[in-house]
PDB file of C-alpha atoms in Angstrom:
ATOM      1  CA  MET X   1       4.977  18.756  15.467  1.00 50.00           C
ATOM      2  CA  PRO X   2       3.518  15.360  14.484  1.00 68.00           C
ATOM      3  CA  GLU X   3       4.667  12.946  16.277  1.00 77.00           C
ATOM      4  CA  ILE X   4       2.676   9.403  17.197  1.00 82.00           C
ATOM      5  CA  LYS X   5       1.543   7.860  20.266  1.00 85.00           C
ATOM      6  CA  LEU X   6       1.131   4.090  20.991  1.00 86.00           C
ATOM      7  CA  MET X   7      -0.561   2.051  23.930  1.00 88.00           C
ATOM      8  CA  THR X   8       1.503  -1.080  24.008  1.00 89.00           C
ATOM      9  CA  THR X   9      -0.431  -4.264  23.767  1.00 87.00           C
ATOM     10  CA  GLU X  10      -0.526  -7.783  25.051  1.00 85.00           C
ATOM     11  CA  GLU X  11       0.727  -8.412  21.468  1.00 82.00           C
ATOM     12  CA  MET X  12       3.221  -6.474  21.015  1.00 86.00           C
ATOM     13  CA  GLU X  13       5.330  -7.357  25.068  1.00 89.00           C
ATOM     14  CA  ASP X  14       8.590  -8.081  24.459  1.00 90.00           C
ATOM     15  CA  ILE X  15       9.353  -6.657  20.977  1.00 90.00           C
ATOM     16  CA  ARG X  16      12.120  -4.104  20.244  1.00 90.00           C
ATOM     17  CA  VAL X  17      10.133  -0.973  20.211  1.00 90.00           C
ATOM     18  CA  ASP X  18      11.617  -0.134  17.321  1.00 87.00           C
ATOM     19  CA  LYS X  19       9.721  -3.333  15.035  1.00 84.00           C
ATOM     20  CA  VAL X  20       5.936  -2.258  16.845  1.00 85.00           C
ATOM     21  CA  LEU X  21       7.498   1.187  15.619  1.00 85.00           C
ATOM     22  CA  SER X  22       7.535   0.297  12.311  1.00 77.00           C
ATOM     23  CA  ASP X  23       4.952  -2.065  12.449  1.00 74.00           C
ATOM     24  CA  PHE X  24       2.563   0.641  12.523  1.00 73.00           C
ATOM     25  CA  ASN X  25       2.878   2.161   9.810  1.00 65.00           C
ATOM     26  CA  ASP X  26       3.495   0.548   6.699  1.00 59.00           C
ATOM     27  CA  SER X  27       4.758   4.293   6.005  1.00 59.00           C
ATOM     28  CA  PHE X  28       7.930   3.942   8.308  1.00 66.00           C
ATOM     29  CA  SER X  29      10.893   2.113   7.423  1.00 65.00           C
ATOM     30  CA  ARG X  30      12.798   1.005  10.781  1.00 70.00           C
ATOM     31  CA  SER X  31      15.531   2.879   9.721  1.00 72.00           C
ATOM     32  CA  TYR X  32      14.219   5.739   9.467  1.00 76.00           C
ATOM     33  CA  ILE X  33      12.172   4.871  12.942  1.00 82.00           C
ATOM     34  CA  GLN X  34      15.645   4.129  14.228  1.00 82.00           C
ATOM     35  CA  LYS X  35      16.919   7.832  13.289  1.00 83.00           C
ATOM     36  CA  CYS X  36      14.196   9.830  15.487  1.00 86.00           C
ATOM     37  CA  ILE X  37      15.580   7.283  17.820  1.00 89.00           C
ATOM     38  CA  ASP X  38      18.868   7.485  18.040  1.00 89.00           C
ATOM     39  CA  GLU X  39      18.288  11.465  17.912  1.00 89.00           C
ATOM     40  CA  GLY X  40      16.622  11.109  21.820  1.00 91.00           C
ATOM     41  CA  ARG X  41      13.030  10.886  20.426  1.00 91.00           C
ATOM     42  CA  LEU X  42      11.506   7.928  22.139  1.00 92.00           C
ATOM     43  CA  PHE X  43       9.820   7.493  25.103  1.00 94.00           C
ATOM     44  CA  VAL X  44       8.312   5.466  26.585  1.00 94.00           C
ATOM     45  CA  ASN X  45       6.182   6.096  30.206  1.00 95.00           C
ATOM     46  CA  GLY X  46       7.677   9.628  29.781  1.00 93.00           C
ATOM     47  CA  LYS X  47      11.135   8.307  29.600  1.00 93.00           C
ATOM     48  CA  LYS X  48      13.878   8.833  26.956  1.00 93.00           C
ATOM     49  CA  THR X  49      14.419   5.268  25.823  1.00 92.00           C
ATOM     50  CA  LYS X  50      16.216   2.946  23.190  1.00 91.00           C
ATOM     51  CA  ALA X  51      15.132   1.483  20.025  1.00 89.00           C
ATOM     52  CA  SER X  52      16.945  -2.379  22.172  1.00 91.00           C
ATOM     53  CA  TYR X  53      13.844  -1.333  25.029  1.00 93.00           C
ATOM     54  CA  LYS X  54      11.568  -4.288  24.517  1.00 93.00           C
ATOM     55  CA  LEU X  55       7.864  -3.476  25.272  1.00 93.00           C
ATOM     56  CA  LYS X  56       5.502  -4.174  28.053  1.00 92.00           C
ATOM     57  CA  GLU X  57       1.741  -4.561  27.892  1.00 91.00           C
ATOM     58  CA  GLY X  58       0.191  -1.376  29.431  1.00 92.00           C
ATOM     59  CA  ASP X  59       3.455   1.300  28.115  1.00 93.00           C
ATOM     60  CA  GLU X  60       2.653   4.099  26.747  1.00 93.00           C
ATOM     61  CA  ILE X  61       5.194   4.585  23.398  1.00 93.00           C
ATOM     62  CA  PHE X  62       5.416   8.363  22.640  1.00 91.00           C
ATOM     63  CA  LEU X  63       7.781   9.032  19.144  1.00 90.00           C
ATOM     64  CA  ASP X  64       8.418  12.790  18.253  1.00 88.00           C
ATOM     65  CA  LEU X  65       8.998  12.760  14.267  1.00 80.00           C
ATOM     66  CA  PRO X  66      11.226  15.679  12.745  1.00 76.00           C
ATOM     67  CA  GLU X  67       9.254  19.013  11.778  1.00 69.00           C
ATOM     68  CA  MET X  68       8.433  18.926   8.170  1.00 56.00           C
ATOM     69  CA  ILE X  69      11.224  19.878   5.857  1.00 53.00           C
ATOM     70  CA  GLU X  70      10.358  22.561   3.329  1.00 49.00           C
ATOM     71  CA  LEU X  71       9.639  20.707   0.207  1.00 45.00           C
ATOM     72  CA  SER X  72      12.624  20.815  -2.404  1.00 66.00           C
ATOM     73  CA  ILE X  73      10.738  18.711  -4.810  1.00 79.00           C
ATOM     74  CA  GLU X  74       8.799  20.098  -8.392  1.00 86.00           C
ATOM     75  CA  PRO X  75       5.906  20.132  -8.308  1.00 89.00           C
ATOM     76  CA  GLU X  76       4.892  19.431 -12.324  1.00 91.00           C
ATOM     77  CA  ASN X  77       1.396  20.563 -14.166  1.00 94.00           C
ATOM     78  CA  ILE X  78       1.288  16.378 -14.479  1.00 94.00           C
ATOM     79  CA  PRO X  79      -2.898  15.619 -15.387  1.00 94.00           C
ATOM     80  CA  ILE X  80      -4.860  13.228 -12.656  1.00 95.00           C
ATOM     81  CA  GLU X  81      -7.868  12.223 -11.447  1.00 97.00           C
ATOM     82  CA  ILE X  82      -8.353  13.178  -8.476  1.00 96.00           C
ATOM     83  CA  VAL X  83     -12.565  11.153  -7.503  1.00 96.00           C
ATOM     84  CA  TYR X  84     -13.045  12.875  -4.275  1.00 96.00           C
ATOM     85  CA  GLU X  85     -11.150  16.163  -2.203  1.00 95.00           C
ATOM     86  CA  ASP X  86     -11.985  17.103   0.742  1.00 94.00           C
ATOM     87  CA  ASN X  87     -10.086  19.068   3.543  1.00 93.00           C
ATOM     88  CA  ASP X  88      -8.241  15.992   5.008  1.00 94.00           C
ATOM     89  CA  VAL X  89      -7.499  14.115   2.460  1.00 96.00           C
ATOM     90  CA  CYS X  90      -8.375  13.414  -1.863  1.00 96.00           C
ATOM     91  CA  ILE X  91      -8.796  10.293  -3.292  1.00 97.00           C
ATOM     92  CA  VAL X  92      -6.630  10.149  -7.011  1.00 97.00           C
ATOM     93  CA  ASN X  93      -7.043   7.018  -9.211  1.00 98.00           C
ATOM     94  CA  LYS X  94      -3.201   6.342 -10.537  1.00 97.00           C
ATOM     95  CA  PRO X  95      -3.012   5.178 -14.256  1.00 96.00           C
ATOM     96  CA  ARG X  96      -0.965   1.995 -14.276  1.00 95.00           C
ATOM     97  CA  GLY X  97       3.169   3.611 -15.470  1.00 93.00           C
ATOM     98  CA  MET X  98       3.118   6.375 -13.215  1.00 94.00           C
ATOM     99  CA  VAL X  99       5.218   6.542  -9.561  1.00 91.00           C
ATOM    100  CA  VAL X 100       3.746   7.459  -6.216  1.00 91.00           C
ATOM    101  CA  HIS X 101       6.772   9.315  -5.802  1.00 87.00           C
ATOM    102  CA  PRO X 102      10.402  10.408  -6.376  1.00 82.00           C
ATOM    103  CA  SER X 103      12.910   8.286  -5.142  1.00 75.00           C
ATOM    104  CA  ALA X 104      17.301   8.328  -5.297  1.00 58.00           C
ATOM    105  CA  GLY X 105      17.113   9.102  -9.897  1.00 59.00           C
ATOM    106  CA  HIS X 106      14.213   9.477 -10.267  1.00 68.00           C
ATOM    107  CA  TYR X 107      12.600  13.298  -9.213  1.00 77.00           C
ATOM    108  CA  SER X 108      10.242  14.034 -11.811  1.00 86.00           C
ATOM    109  CA  GLN X 109       6.948  13.008 -13.201  1.00 91.00           C
ATOM    110  CA  THR X 110       5.778  11.239  -9.925  1.00 92.00           C
ATOM    111  CA  LEU X 111       2.735  11.127  -9.439  1.00 94.00           C
ATOM    112  CA  VAL X 112       4.080  13.534  -5.793  1.00 91.00           C
ATOM    113  CA  ASN X 113       5.075  15.314  -8.726  1.00 92.00           C
ATOM    114  CA  ALA X 114       1.502  16.105 -10.060  1.00 93.00           C
ATOM    115  CA  LEU X 115       0.375  16.640  -6.498  1.00 93.00           C
ATOM    116  CA  LEU X 116       2.666  19.235  -5.667  1.00 91.00           C
ATOM    117  CA  TRP X 117       0.598  20.705  -8.463  1.00 93.00           C
ATOM    118  CA  HIS X 118      -3.061  20.243  -7.812  1.00 91.00           C
ATOM    119  CA  LEU X 119      -2.515  20.088  -3.981  1.00 92.00           C
ATOM    120  CA  LYS X 120      -0.650  23.908  -3.742  1.00 88.00           C
ATOM    121  CA  GLY X 121       1.528  21.114  -1.219  1.00 80.00           C
ATOM    122  CA  ARG X 122      -0.755  20.725   0.996  1.00 89.00           C
ATOM    123  CA  LEU X 123       0.142  17.407   1.921  1.00 89.00           C
ATOM    124  CA  SER X 124       1.150  15.380   5.181  1.00 88.00           C
ATOM    125  CA  GLY X 125       4.312  16.224   6.414  1.00 83.00           C
ATOM    126  CA  ILE X 126       5.542  12.333   7.729  1.00 76.00           C
ATOM    127  CA  ASN X 127       6.866  10.917   5.560  1.00 74.00           C
ATOM    128  CA  GLY X 128       9.414  13.895   4.335  1.00 70.00           C
ATOM    129  CA  ILE X 129      10.488  15.886   1.448  1.00 70.00           C
ATOM    130  CA  LEU X 130      10.257  12.170  -1.390  1.00 71.00           C
ATOM    131  CA  ARG X 131       7.045  11.003   0.453  1.00 81.00           C
ATOM    132  CA  PRO X 132       4.393  13.687   1.085  1.00 84.00           C
ATOM    133  CA  GLY X 133       1.052  12.643   1.819  1.00 87.00           C
ATOM    134  CA  ILE X 134       1.688   9.397   0.801  1.00 91.00           C
ATOM    135  CA  VAL X 135      -0.033   7.459   3.334  1.00 92.00           C
ATOM    136  CA  HIS X 136       0.168   3.347   0.443  1.00 93.00           C
ATOM    137  CA  ARG X 137       0.943   2.666  -2.243  1.00 91.00           C
ATOM    138  CA  ILE X 138       1.011   0.557  -5.065  1.00 94.00           C
ATOM    139  CA  ASP X 139       2.643  -0.379  -7.785  1.00 92.00           C
ATOM    140  CA  LYS X 140       3.957   1.517 -10.948  1.00 93.00           C
ATOM    141  CA  ASP X 141       2.420  -0.638 -13.204  1.00 94.00           C
ATOM    142  CA  THR X 142      -0.810  -0.982 -10.542  1.00 97.00           C
ATOM    143  CA  SER X 143      -2.990   1.309 -11.392  1.00 97.00           C
ATOM    144  CA  GLY X 144      -6.339   2.259  -9.082  1.00 98.00           C
ATOM    145  CA  LEU X 145      -7.926   4.488  -6.355  1.00 98.00           C
ATOM    146  CA  LEU X 146      -5.199   5.591  -3.292  1.00 97.00           C
ATOM    147  CA  ILE X 147      -6.247   7.974   0.146  1.00 97.00           C
ATOM    148  CA  ILE X 148      -3.894  11.231  -0.293  1.00 95.00           C
ATOM    149  CA  CYS X 149      -3.804  12.500   3.274  1.00 95.00           C
ATOM    150  CA  LYS X 150      -3.438  16.326   3.158  1.00 94.00           C
ATOM    151  CA  ASN X 151      -2.318  17.370   6.883  1.00 92.00           C
ATOM    152  CA  ASP X 152      -0.052  15.304   9.515  1.00 91.00           C
ATOM    153  CA  SER X 153      -3.675  14.706  11.345  1.00 91.00           C
ATOM    154  CA  SER X 154      -5.184  13.046   8.909  1.00 93.00           C
ATOM    155  CA  HIS X 155      -2.622  10.938   8.129  1.00 93.00           C
ATOM    156  CA  ASN X 156      -2.589   9.506  11.462  1.00 91.00           C
ATOM    157  CA  ALA X 157      -5.632   8.391  11.397  1.00 93.00           C
ATOM    158  CA  ILE X 158      -5.060   6.847   8.367  1.00 94.00           C
ATOM    159  CA  ALA X 159      -2.839   4.673   8.588  1.00 92.00           C
ATOM    160  CA  SER X 160      -3.925   3.409  12.200  1.00 92.00           C
ATOM    161  CA  GLN X 161      -6.753   2.662  10.215  1.00 94.00           C
ATOM    162  CA  LEU X 162      -4.627   0.665   7.623  1.00 92.00           C
ATOM    163  CA  LYS X 163      -2.631  -0.263  10.592  1.00 89.00           C
ATOM    164  CA  GLU X 164      -5.598  -1.920  12.288  1.00 91.00           C
ATOM    165  CA  HIS X 165      -7.538  -3.520   8.969  1.00 91.00           C
ATOM    166  CA  THR X 166     -10.010  -1.050   9.058  1.00 94.00           C
ATOM    167  CA  CYS X 167     -10.000   0.296   5.604  1.00 96.00           C
ATOM    168  CA  ASN X 168     -11.588  -1.402   2.767  1.00 96.00           C
ATOM    169  CA  ARG X 169      -9.487  -2.443  -0.057  1.00 97.00           C
ATOM    170  CA  ILE X 170     -10.958  -4.678  -2.957  1.00 98.00           C
ATOM    171  CA  TYR X 171      -8.168  -5.059  -6.085  1.00 98.00           C
ATOM    172  CA  HIS X 172      -9.916  -6.460  -8.984  1.00 98.00           C
ATOM    173  CA  ALA X 173      -6.426  -8.808 -11.343  1.00 98.00           C
ATOM    174  CA  LEU X 174      -6.194 -11.892 -14.038  1.00 98.00           C
ATOM    175  CA  VAL X 175      -4.788 -13.957 -12.617  1.00 98.00           C
ATOM    176  CA  HIS X 176      -2.584 -17.877 -15.166  1.00 98.00           C
ATOM    177  CA  GLY X 177      -4.590 -21.069 -14.301  1.00 97.00           C
ATOM    178  CA  ASN X 178      -8.214 -21.214 -13.370  1.00 96.00           C
ATOM    179  CA  ILE X 179      -8.602 -20.790 -10.341  1.00 96.00           C
ATOM    180  CA  LYS X 180     -10.986 -23.965  -8.758  1.00 94.00           C
ATOM    181  CA  GLU X 181     -12.635 -22.979  -5.676  1.00 96.00           C
ATOM    182  CA  ASP X 182     -14.771 -19.634  -6.322  1.00 97.00           C
ATOM    183  CA  ILE X 183     -13.233 -18.010  -2.833  1.00 98.00           C
ATOM    184  CA  GLY X 184     -10.173 -18.519  -0.377  1.00 98.00           C
ATOM    185  CA  THR X 185      -7.627 -16.620   1.330  1.00 98.00           C
ATOM    186  CA  ILE X 186      -3.800 -16.915   1.455  1.00 98.00           C
ATOM    187  CA  ASN X 187      -2.627 -16.475   4.973  1.00 98.00           C
ATOM    188  CA  LYS X 188       0.849 -16.344   4.386  1.00 97.00           C
ATOM    189  CA  PRO X 189       3.844 -14.142   5.749  1.00 96.00           C
ATOM    190  CA  LEU X 190       5.836 -12.310   3.172  1.00 95.00           C
ATOM    191  CA  GLY X 191       9.625 -10.163   3.453  1.00 91.00           C
ATOM    192  CA  ARG X 192      11.987  -9.727   1.414  1.00 87.00           C
ATOM    193  CA  SER X 193      13.492 -12.487  -1.480  1.00 88.00           C
ATOM    194  CA  ALA X 194      16.948 -14.253   0.108  1.00 83.00           C
ATOM    195  CA  ASN X 195      18.254 -14.833  -3.586  1.00 83.00           C
ATOM    196  CA  ASP X 196      16.995 -11.261  -5.024  1.00 83.00           C
ATOM    197  CA  ARG X 197      16.331  -8.531  -2.345  1.00 73.00           C
ATOM    198  CA  LYS X 198      14.221  -6.297  -5.378  1.00 81.00           C
ATOM    199  CA  LYS X 199      12.574  -9.228  -5.251  1.00 90.00           C
ATOM    200  CA  MET X 200       8.919 -10.267  -2.190  1.00 93.00           C
ATOM    201  CA  ASP X 201       8.739 -13.638  -1.192  1.00 95.00           C
ATOM    202  CA  ILE X 202       6.686 -15.907   1.218  1.00 96.00           C
ATOM    203  CA  VAL X 203       9.707 -16.355   4.533  1.00 92.00           C
ATOM    204  CA  PRO X 204       8.848 -17.235   7.899  1.00 89.00           C
ATOM    205  CA  ASN X 205       9.653 -15.178  10.089  1.00 86.00           C
ATOM    206  CA  GLY X 206       8.199 -12.287   7.493  1.00 90.00           C
ATOM    207  CA  LYS X 207       5.106  -9.666   8.013  1.00 91.00           C
ATOM    208  CA  GLU X 208       2.023 -11.285   7.856  1.00 94.00           C
ATOM    209  CA  ALA X 209       0.230 -10.955   4.703  1.00 96.00           C
ATOM    210  CA  ILE X 210      -3.641 -11.716   4.225  1.00 97.00           C
ATOM    211  CA  THR X 211      -5.639 -12.036   0.739  1.00 98.00           C
ATOM    212  CA  HIS X 212      -8.826 -12.871   0.460  1.00 98.00           C
ATOM    213  CA  TYR X 213     -10.065 -13.776  -3.390  1.00 98.00           C
ATOM    214  CA  ARG X 214     -13.802 -14.144  -4.825  1.00 98.00           C
ATOM    215  CA  VAL X 215     -13.844 -15.791  -8.361  1.00 98.00           C
ATOM    216  CA  LEU X 216     -15.231 -13.463 -10.563  1.00 98.00           C
ATOM    217  CA  GLU X 217     -15.084 -14.916 -14.206  1.00 97.00           C
ATOM    218  CA  ARG X 218     -13.710 -17.577 -15.273  1.00 97.00           C
ATOM    219  CA  PHE X 219     -11.391 -18.536 -18.980  1.00 97.00           C
ATOM    220  CA  ASN X 220      -9.575 -21.241 -20.308  1.00 96.00           C
ATOM    221  CA  GLY X 221      -6.077 -21.204 -18.404  1.00 96.00           C
ATOM    222  CA  TYR X 222      -7.052 -17.127 -17.137  1.00 98.00           C
ATOM    223  CA  THR X 223      -9.577 -16.500 -14.427  1.00 98.00           C
ATOM    224  CA  TYR X 224     -10.081 -13.408 -12.900  1.00 98.00           C
ATOM    225  CA  VAL X 225     -10.612 -12.512  -9.769  1.00 98.00           C
ATOM    226  CA  GLU X 226     -10.809  -9.846  -7.439  1.00 98.00           C
ATOM    227  CA  CYS X 227      -9.141  -9.594  -4.079  1.00 98.00           C
ATOM    228  CA  LYS X 228     -10.017  -8.204  -0.947  1.00 98.00           C
ATOM    229  CA  LEU X 229      -6.422  -7.056   0.738  1.00 96.00           C
ATOM    230  CA  GLU X 230      -6.635  -7.541   4.741  1.00 95.00           C
ATOM    231  CA  THR X 231      -2.653  -6.444   5.158  1.00 94.00           C
ATOM    232  CA  GLY X 232      -1.608  -4.761   2.761  1.00 91.00           C
ATOM    233  CA  ARG X 233       2.185  -5.623   1.979  1.00 93.00           C
ATOM    234  CA  THR X 234       4.981  -4.837  -0.750  1.00 92.00           C
ATOM    235  CA  HIS X 235       3.553  -7.054  -4.258  1.00 96.00           C
ATOM    236  CA  GLN X 236       1.591  -8.650  -2.090  1.00 97.00           C
ATOM    237  CA  ILE X 237      -1.140  -8.964  -3.776  1.00 98.00           C
ATOM    238  CA  ARG X 238       1.838 -10.582  -6.630  1.00 98.00           C
ATOM    239  CA  VAL X 239       2.950 -12.379  -4.788  1.00 98.00           C
ATOM    240  CA  HIS X 240       0.026 -14.643  -3.216  1.00 98.00           C
ATOM    241  CA  MET X 241      -1.173 -15.823  -5.793  1.00 98.00           C
ATOM    242  CA  LYS X 242       2.482 -16.436  -8.210  1.00 98.00           C
ATOM    243  CA  SER X 243       2.414 -19.365  -4.244  1.00 97.00           C
ATOM    244  CA  ILE X 244      -0.618 -21.194  -5.183  1.00 98.00           C
ATOM    245  CA  GLY X 245       0.039 -21.189  -8.598  1.00 97.00           C
ATOM    246  CA  HIS X 246      -1.955 -18.322 -10.478  1.00 98.00           C
ATOM    247  CA  PRO X 247       0.476 -15.255 -11.626  1.00 98.00           C
ATOM    248  CA  LEU X 248      -0.846 -12.215 -12.421  1.00 98.00           C
ATOM    249  CA  MET X 249      -1.246 -11.635 -15.560  1.00 98.00           C
ATOM    250  CA  GLY X 250       1.761  -9.812 -17.292  1.00 97.00           C
ATOM    251  CA  ASP X 251       3.793 -10.002 -14.344  1.00 97.00           C
ATOM    252  CA  PRO X 252       7.041  -8.751 -15.347  1.00 94.00           C
ATOM    253  CA  VAL X 253       9.041  -9.769 -11.761  1.00 95.00           C
ATOM    254  CA  TYR X 254       6.414 -13.084 -10.617  1.00 97.00           C
ATOM    255  CA  SER X 255       5.415 -14.473 -13.373  1.00 96.00           C
ATOM    256  CA  THR X 256       7.333 -16.290 -16.860  1.00 93.00           C
ATOM    257  CA  LEU X 257       4.348 -17.021 -18.464  1.00 96.00           C
ATOM    258  CA  LYS X 258       3.422 -15.508 -21.883  1.00 95.00           C
ATOM    259  CA  THR X 259      -0.107 -13.614 -22.518  1.00 95.00           C
ATOM    260  CA  PRO X 260      -2.296 -13.576 -25.125  1.00 93.00           C
ATOM    261  CA  VAL X 261      -2.786  -9.850 -25.718  1.00 93.00           C
ATOM    262  CA  LYS X 262       0.328  -7.719 -25.119  1.00 92.00           C
ATOM    263  CA  LEU X 263       1.063  -5.971 -21.859  1.00 93.00           C
ATOM    264  CA  SER X 264       2.153  -3.459 -19.942  1.00 87.00           C
ATOM    265  CA  GLY X 265       2.210  -4.594 -16.264  1.00 93.00           C
ATOM    266  CA  GLN X 266       0.390  -6.675 -14.820  1.00 97.00           C
ATOM    267  CA  MET X 267      -2.952  -6.888 -15.029  1.00 98.00           C
ATOM    268  CA  LEU X 268      -3.916  -5.877 -11.612  1.00 98.00           C
ATOM    269  CA  HIS X 269      -5.726  -2.673 -10.370  1.00 98.00           C
ATOM    270  CA  ALA X 270      -6.924  -1.238  -7.157  1.00 98.00           C
ATOM    271  CA  LYS X 271     -10.866  -0.855  -7.207  1.00 98.00           C
ATOM    272  CA  THR X 272     -13.058  -0.178  -4.254  1.00 98.00           C
ATOM    273  CA  ILE X 273     -11.109   2.136  -1.262  1.00 98.00           C
ATOM    274  CA  GLY X 274     -13.715   2.497   1.722  1.00 97.00           C
ATOM    275  CA  PHE X 275     -11.946   4.290   4.969  1.00 97.00           C
ATOM    276  CA  LYS X 276     -13.571   6.681   7.884  1.00 96.00           C
ATOM    277  CA  SER X 277     -13.075  10.497   7.409  1.00 95.00           C
ATOM    278  CA  PRO X 278     -10.071  11.423   9.355  1.00 92.00           C
ATOM    279  CA  THR X 279     -13.033  14.885  10.824  1.00 88.00           C
ATOM    280  CA  SER X 280     -16.439  13.175  10.468  1.00 91.00           C
ATOM    281  CA  GLY X 281     -15.675   9.899  11.097  1.00 92.00           C
ATOM    282  CA  GLU X 282     -18.486   9.124   8.329  1.00 94.00           C
ATOM    283  CA  THR X 283     -17.330   6.147   6.372  1.00 96.00           C
ATOM    284  CA  LEU X 284     -16.980   6.782   2.909  1.00 97.00           C
ATOM    285  CA  SER X 285     -16.051   4.378  -0.343  1.00 97.00           C
ATOM    286  CA  PHE X 286     -14.892   5.156  -3.467  1.00 98.00           C
ATOM    287  CA  ASP X 287     -15.319   2.653  -6.751  1.00 97.00           C
ATOM    288  CA  SER X 288     -13.058   3.380 -10.299  1.00 97.00           C
ATOM    289  CA  GLU X 289     -13.621   1.969 -13.135  1.00 97.00           C
ATOM    290  CA  LEU X 290     -11.389  -0.926 -14.583  1.00 97.00           C
ATOM    291  CA  PRO X 291      -8.433   1.075 -17.473  1.00 96.00           C
ATOM    292  CA  ASP X 292      -8.447   0.386 -21.195  1.00 95.00           C
ATOM    293  CA  ASP X 293      -5.537  -2.308 -21.270  1.00 95.00           C
ATOM    294  CA  PHE X 294      -7.595  -3.860 -18.226  1.00 97.00           C
ATOM    295  CA  GLN X 295     -10.543  -4.289 -20.190  1.00 97.00           C
ATOM    296  CA  LYS X 296      -9.225  -4.919 -23.535  1.00 96.00           C
ATOM    297  CA  ALA X 297      -7.254  -7.980 -22.317  1.00 97.00           C
ATOM    298  CA  LEU X 298     -10.552  -8.665 -20.277  1.00 97.00           C
ATOM    299  CA  ASN X 299     -12.506  -8.563 -23.496  1.00 96.00           C
ATOM    300  CA  TYR X 300      -9.866 -10.212 -25.426  1.00 96.00           C
ATOM    301  CA  LEU X 301     -10.622 -13.528 -22.393  1.00 97.00           C
ATOM    302  CA  ARG X 302     -14.374 -13.241 -23.058  1.00 96.00           C
ATOM    303  CA  ASN X 303     -14.068 -13.194 -26.988  1.00 95.00           C
ATOM    304  CA  ASN X 304     -11.209 -15.650 -27.343  1.00 94.00           C
ATOM    305  CA  CYS X 305     -10.772 -17.907 -24.024  1.00 91.00           C
ATOM    306  CA  SER X 306     -14.674 -19.036 -23.484  1.00 88.00           C
ATOM    307  CA  PHE X 307     -15.230 -22.633 -22.284  1.00 82.00           C
TER     308      PHE X 307
END
């Protein structure tokens, strides 16, 4: 039976239980958590509790999640690069242009369709029929490494590591402008844009979002940078880099600047990922090569935009 167990800390005191539960794992939306609570699945200190309950330090939270529904998304024989696989997880190098999971009106040609084929349906069911195995995501036009969970136990373990910021997630990006400092940290809260709900923005009461960056190479008008995520919010690197005046090259949503080469999306690649094995506790770490379009853009800058 899938479930979430959580002990309230001092930082959670006086916060609604539904907010704490949805923040605990980015894979769960607040509306999904509230739906589970409305069905009578939430218990605090052994007593059935409402979503509006404000927590006290030391409260024991138990949320009984629904059983996995039989998958209705069709497996598709789409080639994918599986970097690593064991009984609990697999690591996939997602190509640019591939959507991670199905959504309304888009039920095929996604990474999930491919995973259902290659892993024969051996995927965690916590996130329901549209997102089996998916514990974290990257955008359609962002390439790189993703952890896929093959059972609910590993899903909960990886979700906890993501929540506790113990996963090592490093991205490489090409941005507009010259970043002057060699290293830096962006600590700005993120939330939905008030003007466009499809966009994220820096908002005062948003979720905590922290990105550490390091300059790898400078060009005339552009910078090659490494970004290490401390948190993993939607569009975090894209919005954070824009907020300091350095939007990503090729970003169709957060930049209107022209690029010297034709690009198919933002130049952002999830290059490195590290975490503890859910079963052995061993630290696993994986690295990936830059995709061809990213490497071509980088080579162009080296050959034509050097100082």
